[in-house]
Coordinates of C-alpha atoms and ligand atoms in Angstrom, one line a residue:
M1 CA 14.0 53.9 22.8
N2 CA 17.7 54.0 22.6
S3 CA 20.3 56.0 21.0
V4 CA 20.8 53.5 18.0
E5 CA 17.2 53.5 17.6
K6 CA 16.9 57.3 17.2
E7 CA 19.1 57.5 14.8
Q8 CA 17.7 55.1 12.7
L9 CA 14.5 56.8 13.1
E10 CA 16.5 60.2 11.8
Y11 CA 17.5 58.0 8.9
I12 CA 13.9 57.3 8.0
E13 CA 13.0 60.5 8.1
K14 CA 16.1 61.5 5.5
C15 CA 14.7 58.6 3.4
R16 CA 11.1 60.0 3.6
T17 CA 12.3 63.4 1.9
L18 CA 14.0 61.7 -0.8
I19 CA 11.8 59.2 -1.2
G20 CA 9.3 62.1 -1.6
E21 CA 11.2 63.8 -4.0
W22 CA 11.8 60.3 -6.0
S23 CA 7.7 60.1 -5.9
K24 CA 7.2 63.6 -7.2
E25 CA 9.8 62.8 -10.5
K26 CA 7.7 60.0 -11.2
E27 CA 4.3 61.1 -10.4
R28 CA 3.6 58.3 -8.5
S29 CA 4.2 56.3 -5.4
I30 CA 7.6 54.6 -5.1
T31 CA 7.4 50.7 -4.7
Y32 CA 9.0 48.3 -2.8
C33 CA 9.0 44.4 -2.2
V34 CA 10.8 42.4 0.1
V35 CA 10.8 38.7 -1.0
T36 CA 11.6 36.3 1.9
F37 CA 13.4 33.0 1.9
G38 CA 14.3 30.3 4.9
C39 CA 12.6 29.9 8.2
Q40 CA 10.3 32.0 10.5
M41 CA 13.2 34.0 12.3
N42 CA 14.0 35.7 8.4
A43 CA 10.2 36.3 8.0
R44 CA 9.9 38.3 11.2
D45 CA 13.4 40.6 9.9
S46 CA 11.3 40.8 6.7
E47 CA 8.1 42.5 8.6
K48 CA 11.2 44.8 10.5
L49 CA 12.6 45.6 7.1
K50 CA 8.9 46.3 5.4
G51 CA 8.0 48.5 8.7
I52 CA 11.1 50.6 7.8
L53 CA 10.0 50.9 4.2
E54 CA 6.4 52.1 4.9
E55 CA 7.6 54.5 7.3
T56 CA 10.0 55.9 4.3
G57 CA 6.9 56.5 2.5
C58 CA 7.0 53.2 0.0
V59 CA 4.1 51.4 -0.6
S60 CA 4.0 47.3 -1.3
A61 CA 3.9 46.0 -4.5
S62 CA 4.9 43.1 -6.3
E63 CA 8.2 41.7 -7.1
D64 CA 7.8 42.5 -11.0
E65 CA 6.9 46.3 -10.1
A66 CA 8.8 47.5 -7.2
D67 CA 11.3 50.2 -7.5
I68 CA 12.7 48.8 -4.8
L69 CA 13.4 45.1 -4.1
L70 CA 14.9 43.8 -1.2
Y71 CA 16.1 39.6 -1.2
N72 CA 16.3 38.9 2.4
T73 CA 18.1 35.4 1.9
C74 CA 18.5 31.8 3.4
T75 CA 21.8 30.1 3.1
V76 CA 20.8 26.6 5.4
R77 CA 21.0 24.5 2.1
D78 CA 22.7 24.8 -1.4
N79 CA 19.0 24.9 -3.0
A80 CA 18.3 28.0 -0.8
D81 CA 21.5 29.4 -2.4
R82 CA 20.8 28.7 -6.2
K83 CA 17.0 30.0 -6.3
V84 CA 18.4 33.7 -4.9
Y85 CA 21.2 33.6 -7.5
G86 CA 18.5 32.5 -10.6
R87 CA 16.4 36.1 -9.7
L88 CA 19.5 38.0 -9.2
G89 CA 20.2 36.8 -12.8
T90 CA 17.0 37.7 -14.3
L91 CA 17.2 40.8 -12.6
K92 CA 20.0 41.7 -14.5
E93 CA 18.1 42.4 -17.7
V94 CA 15.3 43.9 -15.9
K95 CA 17.5 46.7 -14.3
K96 CA 19.0 47.5 -17.6
Q97 CA 15.1 48.5 -18.5
R98 CA 14.7 50.4 -15.3
P99 CA 17.9 51.7 -14.2
D100 CA 16.6 53.6 -11.2
M101 CA 15.6 50.6 -9.3
V102 CA 17.4 49.6 -6.3
I103 CA 18.1 46.1 -5.7
G104 CA 19.1 44.8 -2.5
V105 CA 20.4 41.3 -0.8
C106 CA 20.7 40.7 2.9
G107 CA 20.1 38.1 5.4
C108 CA 22.3 34.7 5.8
M109 CA 23.6 33.9 2.6
T110 CA 25.2 37.4 2.7
Q111 CA 26.5 37.1 6.2
E112 CA 28.6 34.5 4.8
T113 CA 31.6 35.0 3.4
V114 CA 32.1 33.2 0.0
A115 CA 28.4 34.1 -0.9
A116 CA 29.0 37.6 -0.4
E117 CA 31.8 38.2 -2.5
K118 CA 30.1 36.1 -5.4
V119 CA 27.3 38.6 -5.1
K120 CA 29.4 41.4 -5.0
K121 CA 31.6 40.3 -8.2
T122 CA 28.8 38.6 -10.0
C123 CA 25.7 41.0 -9.7
P124 CA 27.2 44.5 -9.8
H125 CA 23.2 45.2 -10.4
V126 CA 22.7 44.9 -6.8
D127 CA 23.1 48.1 -5.2
I128 CA 22.9 47.4 -1.2
I129 CA 24.2 44.1 0.5
F130 CA 24.0 44.2 4.3
G131 CA 24.0 40.8 6.9
T132 CA 21.6 39.8 9.3
H133 CA 23.1 41.4 12.3
N134 CA 22.2 45.1 10.7
V135 CA 18.9 44.5 9.2
Y136 CA 17.9 47.4 11.5
T137 CA 20.1 49.6 9.3
L138 CA 18.3 49.4 6.3
A139 CA 17.3 53.0 6.2
Q140 CA 20.4 54.1 6.9
L141 CA 21.9 51.8 4.2
L142 CA 19.4 53.4 1.4
Y143 CA 19.8 56.7 2.3
R144 CA 23.8 56.2 1.5
H145 CA 23.0 54.5 -1.7
L146 CA 20.0 56.9 -2.6
S147 CA 22.2 60.2 -2.0
E148 CA 25.6 59.2 -3.0
K149 CA 24.1 56.8 -6.1
T150 CA 26.8 54.4 -5.2
R151 CA 26.9 50.6 -4.6
T152 CA 26.3 50.4 -0.2
V153 CA 28.0 47.1 1.3
D154 CA 27.8 46.7 5.0
I155 CA 28.3 43.3 6.2
W156 CA 28.7 42.8 10.0
E157 CA 31.2 40.2 11.7
E158 CA 29.0 40.2 15.0
A159 CA 25.5 41.8 16.3
K160 CA 26.0 44.6 18.1
D161 CA 23.2 46.7 19.5
V162 CA 19.9 45.5 19.6
A163 CA 17.0 48.1 18.2
E164 CA 13.7 46.6 18.5
H165 CA 11.6 49.6 18.4
L166 CA 11.5 50.5 15.3
P167 CA 8.5 50.1 12.8
V168 CA 7.4 46.5 12.1
R169 CA 4.8 45.5 9.1
R170 CA 3.4 42.3 10.2
K171 CA 1.9 40.2 7.2
Y172 CA -1.1 39.2 9.7
P173 CA -2.7 41.7 12.1
F174 CA -3.9 39.2 14.3
K175 CA -0.7 36.9 15.1
S176 CA 3.0 38.0 15.1
G177 CA 6.6 36.1 15.8
V178 CA 8.6 37.2 19.0
N179 CA 12.1 36.7 18.6
I180 CA 13.3 35.5 22.3
S181 CA 16.7 34.8 21.4
Y182 CA 19.0 35.4 18.6
G183 CA 22.3 32.9 17.1
C184 CA 22.7 29.2 18.2
N185 CA 25.7 28.0 20.0
N186 CA 25.1 24.3 19.6
F187 CA 27.5 23.8 16.3
C188 CA 25.9 20.8 14.8
T189 CA 28.4 19.5 12.4
Y190 CA 26.5 20.2 9.2
C191 CA 24.5 23.4 9.7
I192 CA 25.8 27.2 8.5
V193 CA 23.6 28.5 11.0
P194 CA 25.7 29.5 14.4
Y195 CA 28.1 31.0 11.6
V196 CA 25.6 33.5 9.8
R197 CA 23.5 34.2 13.0
G198 CA 26.2 34.5 15.3
R199 CA 26.4 33.3 19.3
E200 CA 23.0 32.8 21.3
R201 CA 21.8 35.7 22.8
S202 CA 18.6 35.9 24.4
R203 CA 16.2 39.1 25.1
L204 CA 15.5 40.1 28.3
A205 CA 12.2 38.4 29.4
S206 CA 10.6 42.0 30.5
D207 CA 11.4 42.9 26.6
I208 CA 9.9 40.3 25.3
L209 CA 6.5 40.5 27.8
E210 CA 6.5 43.9 27.1
E211 CA 6.4 43.2 23.1
V212 CA 3.6 40.8 23.9
S213 CA 1.6 43.3 25.6
R214 CA 2.0 45.9 23.1
L215 CA 1.1 43.3 20.4
S216 CA -1.9 42.4 22.1
K217 CA -3.0 45.9 22.7
E218 CA -2.9 46.0 18.6
G219 CA -5.1 43.1 18.0
V220 CA -2.6 40.1 18.0
S221 CA -3.9 37.0 19.7
E222 CA -1.8 34.2 18.4
I223 CA 2.4 34.9 19.6
M224 CA 4.9 32.9 18.0
L225 CA 8.2 32.6 20.1
L226 CA 11.1 32.3 18.0
G227 CA 14.7 30.9 18.7
Q228 CA 16.8 28.7 17.1
N229 CA 16.8 26.5 20.3
V230 CA 14.0 28.1 22.7
N231 CA 15.0 25.4 25.8
S232 CA 18.0 27.1 26.0
Y233 CA 16.4 30.7 26.6
G234 CA 18.0 32.5 28.8
H235 CA 21.3 30.8 30.1
D236 CA 23.4 33.3 28.8
L237 CA 21.2 36.3 30.9
K238 CA 22.8 37.6 34.3
E239 CA 21.4 35.5 37.2
E240 CA 19.1 38.0 38.3
D241 CA 17.7 38.2 34.9
R242 CA 17.6 34.4 34.4
M243 CA 14.1 32.8 33.3
T244 CA 13.6 29.3 32.1
F245 CA 11.5 28.7 28.9
A246 CA 9.0 27.3 30.4
A247 CA 8.3 30.1 33.2
L248 CA 8.6 32.8 29.9
L249 CA 6.2 30.6 28.0
K250 CA 3.9 30.4 31.0
A251 CA 3.8 34.4 31.5
V252 CA 3.4 35.0 27.7
A253 CA 0.4 33.2 27.6
D254 CA -0.8 34.5 30.9
T255 CA -0.6 38.1 29.2
E256 CA -4.3 39.7 28.5
G257 CA -5.3 39.1 25.4
I258 CA -3.5 36.3 23.8
R259 CA -5.3 33.4 23.0
R260 CA -3.1 30.8 21.6
V261 CA 1.1 30.6 22.1
R262 CA 3.5 28.7 19.8
F263 CA 7.3 28.1 19.7
M264 CA 10.0 26.8 17.6
T265 CA 12.4 25.7 17.5
S266 CA 12.7 23.1 20.4
H267 CA 16.2 20.9 20.6
P268 CA 15.4 17.5 22.2
K269 CA 18.8 17.9 24.4
D270 CA 17.2 21.0 26.2
L271 CA 13.5 19.7 26.4
S272 CA 12.9 19.7 30.0
D273 CA 9.6 18.2 32.5
E274 CA 9.1 21.4 33.2
L275 CA 8.2 22.6 29.8
I276 CA 6.3 19.6 29.0
D277 CA 4.3 20.0 32.0
T278 CA 3.5 23.5 31.2
I279 CA 2.1 22.8 27.8
A280 CA -0.1 20.2 29.3
S281 CA -0.9 22.8 32.1
H282 CA -2.1 25.6 30.0
P283 CA -4.8 25.7 27.6
K284 CA -3.5 28.7 25.7
I285 CA -0.3 26.9 24.7
C286 CA -0.8 25.3 21.9
N287 CA -0.3 21.2 22.0
H288 CA 2.5 21.2 19.1
V289 CA 6.3 20.5 19.6
H290 CA 8.5 20.8 16.5
L291 CA 11.3 18.9 18.2
P292 CA 14.2 17.9 15.1
L293 CA 15.1 14.5 15.1
Q294 CA 17.5 15.1 12.2
S295 CA 18.8 11.4 12.3
G296 CA 17.3 8.0 14.3
S297 CA 20.7 6.6 14.5
S298 CA 22.7 7.7 17.7
R299 CA 26.0 7.1 16.3
L300 CA 25.5 9.6 13.6
L301 CA 23.8 11.8 16.4
K302 CA 26.7 11.8 18.0
D303 CA 28.9 12.6 14.8
M304 CA 26.7 15.4 14.2
N305 CA 27.2 16.8 17.9
R306 CA 23.5 16.8 18.9
R307 CA 24.3 15.5 22.4
Y308 CA 21.0 13.1 22.3
D309 CA 20.5 9.6 21.6
K310 CA 17.9 7.7 19.5
E311 CA 16.5 6.2 23.0
H312 CA 16.5 10.1 24.4
Y313 CA 14.5 11.0 21.4
L314 CA 11.9 8.6 21.8
E315 CA 11.8 8.8 25.9
L316 CA 10.6 12.5 25.2
V317 CA 8.2 11.5 22.5
R318 CA 6.5 8.9 24.9
K319 CA 6.6 11.5 27.8
L320 CA 5.2 14.4 25.3
R321 CA 2.1 11.9 24.6
E322 CA 1.7 10.5 27.7
K323 CA 1.6 14.0 29.4
I324 CA -0.6 15.9 26.6
P325 CA -2.6 13.3 24.9
D326 CA -3.8 15.1 21.9
V327 CA 0.0 16.5 21.3
A328 CA 1.1 17.0 17.6
I329 CA 5.0 16.2 17.0
T330 CA 6.7 17.3 14.1
T331 CA 10.3 17.2 13.3
D332 CA 13.2 18.0 10.6
I333 CA 14.9 15.2 9.1
I334 CA 18.5 14.9 7.5
V335 CA 19.3 12.1 4.9
G336 CA 22.5 11.5 3.3
Y337 CA 24.8 13.2 6.3
P338 CA 28.3 12.0 5.5
G339 CA 29.3 8.4 6.6
E340 CA 25.3 7.4 6.7
T341 CA 24.7 3.6 6.3
D342 CA 21.9 1.9 5.5
E343 CA 21.6 0.8 8.9
D344 CA 21.8 4.3 10.2
N345 CA 18.7 4.9 7.7
E346 CA 17.3 2.0 9.2
E347 CA 17.2 3.6 12.4
T348 CA 15.8 6.8 11.2
L349 CA 13.1 4.9 9.7
D350 CA 12.4 3.2 13.2
V351 CA 12.0 6.4 14.6
I352 CA 9.5 7.7 12.2
R353 CA 7.4 4.3 12.5
R354 CA 7.6 4.9 16.5
A355 CA 7.2 8.1 16.9
E356 CA 4.4 8.4 14.5
F357 CA 5.2 12.1 13.4
D358 CA 2.2 14.6 12.5
N359 CA 4.5 16.1 10.0
A360 CA 8.3 15.5 9.3
F361 CA 10.4 18.3 6.8
T362 CA 12.7 15.9 5.4
F363 CA 16.1 17.2 3.8
Q364 CA 18.7 16.0 1.6
Y365 CA 22.2 16.5 3.7
S366 CA 23.9 19.5 2.0
K367 CA 27.2 20.8 2.0
R368 CA 27.8 24.0 3.8
T369 CA 31.0 25.8 3.5
G370 CA 33.2 26.3 6.9
T371 CA 31.4 23.7 8.3
P372 CA 33.2 20.1 9.9
A373 CA 30.9 17.4 8.2
A374 CA 31.4 19.7 4.6
S375 CA 35.3 18.7 5.1
R376 CA 34.5 15.0 5.2
P377 CA 35.7 12.6 2.6
D378 CA 32.7 9.8 3.2
Q379 CA 30.1 12.1 1.6
I380 CA 27.2 10.0 0.0
P381 CA 26.8 9.6 -3.9
Q382 CA 23.4 11.1 -4.8
E383 CA 21.8 7.9 -5.9
V384 CA 22.5 6.6 -2.8
V385 CA 20.7 10.0 -1.0
T386 CA 18.1 9.8 -3.4
R387 CA 17.3 6.1 -2.6
R388 CA 17.2 6.3 1.1
F389 CA 15.2 9.8 0.9
N390 CA 12.5 8.1 -1.2
K391 CA 12.1 5.6 1.6
V392 CA 12.0 8.1 4.6
L393 CA 9.3 10.4 2.7
A394 CA 7.2 7.2 1.9
L395 CA 6.8 6.7 5.8
V396 CA 6.7 10.2 6.9
Q397 CA 3.7 10.8 4.6
E398 CA 2.3 7.5 5.4
M399 CA 2.7 8.0 9.5
S400 CA 1.1 11.9 8.9
R401 CA -1.8 10.9 7.2
K402 CA -2.6 8.2 9.8
R403 CA -2.1 10.5 12.6
A404 CA -4.4 13.3 10.8
M405 CA -7.2 11.0 10.1
L406 CA -7.4 10.4 14.2
L407 CA -9.0 14.0 13.9
E408 CA -11.6 13.5 11.3
G409 CA -15.1 14.1 12.5
K410 CA -14.0 15.9 15.4
T411 CA -14.7 19.6 16.1
L412 CA -12.0 21.8 16.9
P413 CA -11.4 25.7 17.2
V414 CA -9.7 27.2 14.2
L415 CA -8.1 30.5 13.7
V416 CA -8.9 32.4 10.5
E417 CA -6.3 33.3 8.8
D418 CA -7.1 34.3 4.9
V419 CA -9.6 33.6 2.2
N420 CA -8.7 30.7 0.3
E421 CA -6.8 31.9 -2.7
R422 CA -7.6 28.8 -5.1
E423 CA -11.2 28.7 -4.5
E424 CA -14.1 31.4 -3.9
G425 CA -16.3 31.2 -0.8
L426 CA -13.9 29.5 1.0
V427 CA -11.7 30.4 4.0
T428 CA -8.4 29.0 5.5
G429 CA -7.6 28.5 9.1
R430 CA -5.2 26.5 11.2
L431 CA -5.6 24.2 14.2
E432 CA -4.0 24.1 17.4
N433 CA -1.8 21.7 16.1
N434 CA -1.0 24.1 13.0
M435 CA -3.0 22.3 10.4
S436 CA -4.9 24.2 7.7
V437 CA -8.5 23.5 7.3
H438 CA -10.4 25.2 4.5
F439 CA -14.2 25.7 4.6
K440 CA -16.8 28.0 3.7
G441 CA -16.4 31.4 4.9
D442 CA -15.8 35.0 3.8
A443 CA -13.5 37.8 4.8
S444 CA -15.3 38.9 7.9
L445 CA -13.8 35.8 9.7
I446 CA -10.3 36.7 9.1
G447 CA -8.5 36.8 12.7
K448 CA -11.5 34.9 14.3
Y449 CA -11.6 31.6 16.2
V450 CA -14.7 29.8 15.1
D451 CA -15.6 25.9 15.9
V452 CA -15.3 23.8 12.9
V453 CA -16.4 20.3 11.8
L454 CA -13.3 18.9 9.9
T455 CA -15.3 16.7 7.8
E456 CA -12.6 15.2 5.4
C457 CA -9.0 14.8 6.4
K458 CA -7.2 15.2 3.1
G459 CA -3.9 14.4 4.4
F460 CA -2.3 17.2 5.0
Y461 CA -5.1 19.3 5.3
Y462 CA -8.8 19.5 6.2
I463 CA -11.7 20.2 5.0
G464 CA -14.4 21.6 7.3
E465 CA -17.6 22.7 7.5
I466 CA -18.3 25.7 10.6
K467 CA -20.1 24.3 13.4
N468 CA -23.5 26.0 13.5
V469 CA -24.5 27.7 17.1
Ligands
LIG501 N1 17.7 25.6 15.4 C1 16.7 24.2 14.7 C2 16.8 23.9 12.6 C3 17.6 25.3 12.1 S1 17.7 24.9 10.4 C4 17.4 23.1 15.1 O1 18.3 22.6 15.8 O2 16.1 21.9 15.2 C5 16.2 24.0 9.9 C6 16.6 22.4 9.7 O3 17.1 22.5 8.6 C7 17.5 21.9 10.6 O4 16.3 21.1 11.2 C8 17.6 20.9 9.7 O5 17.0 19.5 9.5 C9 18.1 21.4 8.4 N2 19.3 22.0 8.0 C10 20.3 22.5 8.5 N3 21.6 21.9 7.8 C11 21.1 21.5 6.9 C12 22.2 21.2 5.8 N4 23.6 21.2 5.8 N5 21.5 20.2 4.9 C13 20.5 19.7 5.0 N6 19.3 19.8 5.9 C14 20.2 21.4 6.4
LIG502 FE1 21.7 24.5 13.4 FE2 22.1 22.9 15.2 FE3 21.9 25.5 15.7 FE4 19.8 24.0 15.1 S1 20.8 23.6 16.7 S2 20.5 26.0 14.2 S3 20.8 22.3 13.2 S4 23.3 24.5 14.8
LIG503 FE1 18.1 30.0 6.7 FE2 19.4 31.6 8.2 FE3 17.1 30.4 8.7 S1 19.7 30.3 7.0 S2 16.9 29.0 7.9 S3 17.1 31.8 7.3 S4 18.3 31.2 10.3

């Protein structure tokens, strides 16, 4: 444990005292809720925020009830921002009714100056504002707010120390994300992530492996390695510490007690043959690669600063399918990037047809302040974006349905995650390719691996039956 972590533990203790007093006054437990927007990286940060709040003696509650309510925000697209402003707007009245509640906003949105200023100005009812680089200082900020009763704002320009040994509250006892790198160096011209998450910083392999072993001992069997570009893992480490992503992945999969390893996100420019061979040869590494395409047009890819072209992408897909016959390939696609023509859109449709993605997240281009693409004069009118987007979406759905049908009738291992919320008597689990399966079962199966016959493909998920042994 380093000195920064020790200091934070002291703040957690100090908060514990204040929360204890508050709880006595209320004659009930003090409750918290962390609402998460955005990607897996944010979800992992939220587990850290929850871990800290639990340690201070708060107990989890719903968004409507919580005394301490935190929004861990995303700003990758405009609609992510709007959702947060919407919720904050509603809270103005709520806070009038319950003036002692604590509202905090953190994450990628507040890391961006314009948004941070807007929250500060238009949301006087928000008590704590912090960014992505100081998530681990939550107890310190909460303590300052609770003891001084003033608004606490602390946003760091860049990452400083790492604190990776503070308490974490995992969503699932049996699976966990593990950060392998933070930030991004790629500066794709449309993307705000490098500005709000900072430069790429790889964690030491020894620290990552220690965390994986610890998680395994706590009962975790599925690990998701997280980074904006996992394939460039280690490039920033000293030579003696350097390890390729493929080697790291193998070491994680070889850890005792680990049964499945996933990773995201792979950048096509850095996807190596070594990695493809490692996935192919290691049974514990899930045969699933999330490989964002963004556009099928080589011209637009160049403009986006993606540093690969259509042919290179299709060649990667070919290699993946050749070496890992049952691989699931999923992707992200942006429609309506500045300057996009109907021909560019056709190129994207062509790649979707040829790659036969198992699933694709399609996004309409969203202007992000401060990124090079935002200031371009050739923005695409909304009606054109909508038309192209609908075409892309329809084709993506057709392709993924076609791919999903291939597994109908097969018997495959499923990790059971939850009881089904909508239908009693059913549980939900995931296949190696990350698709969901619903089948008869009860809560005793949660966290277990069972063989399930995929009786019916429903497009994006399956209905199954547990195989009798
Ligand atoms: N690091 C990952 C992506 C993280 S952001 C990668 O490079 O693959 C997740 C997805 O959001 C991106 O893949 C992209 O498709 C989408 N995205 C990012 N910025 C966007 C923008 N300005 N408008 C629309 N979609 C965007
Ligand atoms: Fe954004 Fe590109 Fe970095 Fe992904 S690789 S986070 S799209 S800048
Ligand atoms: Fe969003 Fe930040 Fe992730 S902007 S997509 S939460 S890195």
